[in-house]
Amino acid sequence: MIFTYQRTVRFADTDAAGVVYFANILSMCHEAYEESLGHSGINIQNFFTHPFVAFPIVHTNVDFLRPMYCGDKLMISLIPQKIGMNKFEISYEITVNDVIVAKAITRHVCIDVNSRNKQELPDEMISWLEANRPDAESAERRRSREEII
Amino acid sequence: MIFTYQRTVRFADTDAAGVVYFANILSMCHEAYEESLGHSGINIQNFFTHPFVAFPIVHTNVDFLRPMYCGDKLMISLIPQKIGMNKFEISYEITVNDVIVAKAITRHVCIDVNSRNKQELPDEMISWLEANRPDAESAERRRSREEII
Amino acid sequence: MIFTYQRTVRFADTDAAGVVYFANILSMCHEAYEESLGHSGINIQNFFTHPFVAFPIVHTNVDFLRPMYCGDKLMISLIPQKIGMNKFEISYEITVNDVIVAKAITRHVCIDVNSRNKQELPDEMISWLEANRPDAESAERRRSREEII
Amino acid sequence: MIFTYQRTVRFADTDAAGVVYFANILSMCHEAYEESLGHSGINIQNFFTHPFVAFPIVHTNVDFLRPMYCGDKLMISLIPQKIGMNKFEISYEITVNDVIVAKAITRHVCIDVNSRNKQELPDEMISWLEANRPDAESAERRRSREEII
């Protein structure tokens, strides 16, 4: 099952060009990540407020395909993937009325907060990564949508 | 009926003190206002994107009673009130688990966007103001909660 | 001497109405506060990143007098005032080309970060408050400008 | 000459992990772009507030190399490059005390705001692109720094 988060575009997200300010898309993707973690039973307050282990973002990229307007109902789906003992990557797809408006990636590395040294992903993150692995069918659906773009 | 909007505190809302950055509370209150307008049938995109008539905020104030943390489920209730031919004010009450954590006010004036001159509130705003007028019972409940603080 | 901070309005500060989003004025005022602290020799990183003593805002209010546009050069002056053993308040005045566009207040309380109990203002804050006390002349100038509004 | 913009990290830029929230780096890069445009004589208010021609970002990516803290003095240098009749790309390098902490790219396309159709870059943008083309020497210096990372 691909986790999907609904998010209405707010006035604060927009800029004087009348559309969503580009960097704000990444905050919305991060919200989808937070919601997905909470959905899998992780305590969000402990996870994000002065934790011992953290997952800072070391790379991100976004492709903006269409403008987003205040009031738009975005659907943000995310697919995380383990890419090493201490790393994972999340792919986001943002749609409005089933049309893709943006795609993004965030790559995270697991660190000990005090030393800032890399460390192995803890069990709760391994579980989250496995629970959100796309099944064969939904991966196929996503791929075929790719080809249409 | 008092309109209430649920809003989860996001990581982007927080600051290095580990709690919600003070100014972000106002953005969350504005979200509640947007949601309430949409709920009463107003087209949010038209309302906020290059409109002819706008309702800029001329005054705001906030009392912060308790810190808010990432993951907190905020309930934001709002009570708007007409305060003249071209003005209205909204009172917000933010609670977490039924405990008030902040209270805010935004005062709005109605202007013609091109001239920036004041003008009378249009019918759709009058309707929204009336639809969100608190009934006697809920105003009473709110007042008694005030006295406890 | 009244401390003054220059701040250019950025595209990210604006919203789809083409002007500065109301809550962002408070972030700009807070920047002026940070700059003023740094100017008086306080180490900003220690002060704001996981400190032992903090000064959360318990009240704020803003009056918006004129819209601000991307590219505007704001001058933000601030006057702090001690209002008790563990409290102080800052008044901000924001001008563009010598015209006041907004006025704001933030009220801060001093707390021990771990217990979140109130505690007396530490010496470095007392020094900062005294160093930024307006002299008689500039207070007079400010007052007379008030009367014009 | 490579244009460089100095930017102090503010409390509002940080999150509960105590460092700059990842998406905010992109806003800071955009500030450097705005400052560079203003420096070359472009009227920023006209450029960004309800213009006829706009340059929305169609792609962005960021590599985060080190955490940034409140109070850090960032130096953001930018190198824009024309990549077609209606496109340009900007490379940003962010340093603190001469150490690279992040690198970013924004790719922009020129559109007519009303139709949202692509159109040729106007003269003032061509001039800006040429004025900010790195000379041979500074490009070399940048490249040699790359190799060290």
Short mmCIF file of C-alpha atoms in Angstrom, two decimals, chain C residues 47-139:
data_model
loop_
_atom_site.label_atom_id
_atom_site.label_comp_id
_atom_site.label_asym_id
_atom_site.label_seq_id
_atom_site.Cartn_x
_atom_site.Cartn_y
_atom_site.Cartn_z
CA PHE C 47 21.54 31.77 23.08
CA PHE C 48 19.08 30.10 20.70
CA THR C 49 20.31 26.51 20.26
CA HIS C 50 19.42 24.19 23.16
CA PRO C 51 20.14 26.80 25.91
CA PHE C 52 19.56 26.40 29.66
CA VAL C 53 17.67 29.69 29.94
CA ALA C 54 15.18 30.88 27.33
CA PHE C 55 12.89 33.85 26.75
CA PRO C 56 9.74 32.55 25.08
CA ILE C 57 7.17 35.04 23.84
CA VAL C 58 3.97 35.03 25.89
CA HIS C 59 2.19 37.83 24.05
CA THR C 60 2.51 39.63 20.76
CA ASN C 61 0.50 42.19 18.85
CA VAL C 62 0.87 43.94 15.52
CA ASP C 63 -0.78 46.91 13.84
CA PHE C 64 -0.48 46.89 10.07
CA LEU C 65 -0.67 50.39 8.64
CA ARG C 66 0.40 49.92 5.02
CA PRO C 67 1.14 46.99 2.71
CA MET C 68 4.78 45.99 2.19
CA TYR C 69 6.06 44.78 -1.18
CA CYS C 70 8.88 42.54 -2.37
CA GLY C 71 12.03 44.65 -2.58
CA ASP C 72 10.94 47.20 0.06
CA LYS C 73 13.79 48.27 2.34
CA LEU C 74 12.34 48.06 5.84
CA MET C 75 13.94 49.82 8.79
CA ILE C 76 12.98 48.04 12.01
CA SER C 77 13.77 49.91 15.22
CA LEU C 78 13.29 48.26 18.58
CA ILE C 79 12.96 49.46 22.15
CA PRO C 80 13.08 46.81 24.88
CA GLN C 81 11.83 47.44 28.39
CA LYS C 82 12.17 45.41 31.59
CA ILE C 83 8.72 44.86 33.10
CA GLY C 84 9.54 42.72 36.11
CA MET C 85 12.17 40.40 37.57
CA ASN C 86 11.55 37.81 34.86
CA LYS C 87 9.87 39.70 32.02
CA PHE C 88 10.61 42.20 29.30
CA GLU C 89 8.75 43.67 26.38
CA ILE C 90 10.02 44.91 23.01
CA SER C 91 8.31 47.60 20.92
CA TYR C 92 9.08 47.55 17.21
CA GLU C 93 8.45 50.25 14.65
CA ILE C 94 8.80 49.36 10.97
CA THR C 95 9.25 52.10 8.40
CA VAL C 96 9.75 52.29 4.65
CA ASN C 97 11.18 55.60 3.43
CA ASP C 98 10.47 57.11 6.87
CA VAL C 99 6.79 56.18 6.73
CA ILE C 100 5.58 53.82 9.46
CA VAL C 101 4.13 50.68 7.88
CA ALA C 102 3.68 48.53 10.99
CA LYS C 103 4.15 48.50 14.75
CA ALA C 104 4.54 45.44 16.93
CA ILE C 105 5.16 44.26 20.46
CA THR C 106 6.60 41.01 21.80
CA ARG C 107 6.50 40.21 25.54
CA HIS C 108 9.04 37.67 26.78
CA VAL C 109 9.31 35.72 30.00
CA CYS C 110 12.55 34.20 31.30
CA ILE C 111 12.39 30.47 32.01
CA ASP C 112 14.64 27.60 32.98
CA VAL C 113 14.45 25.41 29.87
CA ASN C 114 14.36 22.07 31.68
CA SER C 115 11.73 22.83 34.30
CA ARG C 116 10.01 25.58 32.25
CA ASN C 117 9.73 27.53 35.54
CA LYS C 118 10.11 31.29 35.49
CA GLN C 119 13.44 32.63 36.68
CA GLU C 120 15.14 36.00 37.06
CA LEU C 121 16.60 37.66 34.01
CA PRO C 122 20.33 36.83 33.76
CA ASP C 123 22.96 39.55 33.77
CA GLU C 124 23.58 39.53 30.01
CA MET C 125 19.89 40.33 29.41
CA ILE C 126 19.89 43.08 32.03
CA SER C 127 22.90 44.58 30.25
CA TRP C 128 21.20 44.32 26.86
CA LEU C 129 18.04 45.95 28.24
CA GLU C 130 20.06 48.85 29.68
CA ALA C 131 22.19 49.31 26.59
CA ASN C 132 19.06 49.62 24.48
CA ARG C 133 17.13 51.94 26.75
CA PRO C 134 16.18 54.91 24.60
CA ASP C 135 17.76 58.20 25.58
CA ALA C 136 15.40 61.09 26.32
CA GLU C 137 15.87 62.70 22.91
CA SER C 138 15.05 59.68 20.75
CA ALA C 139 12.07 58.74 22.94
#
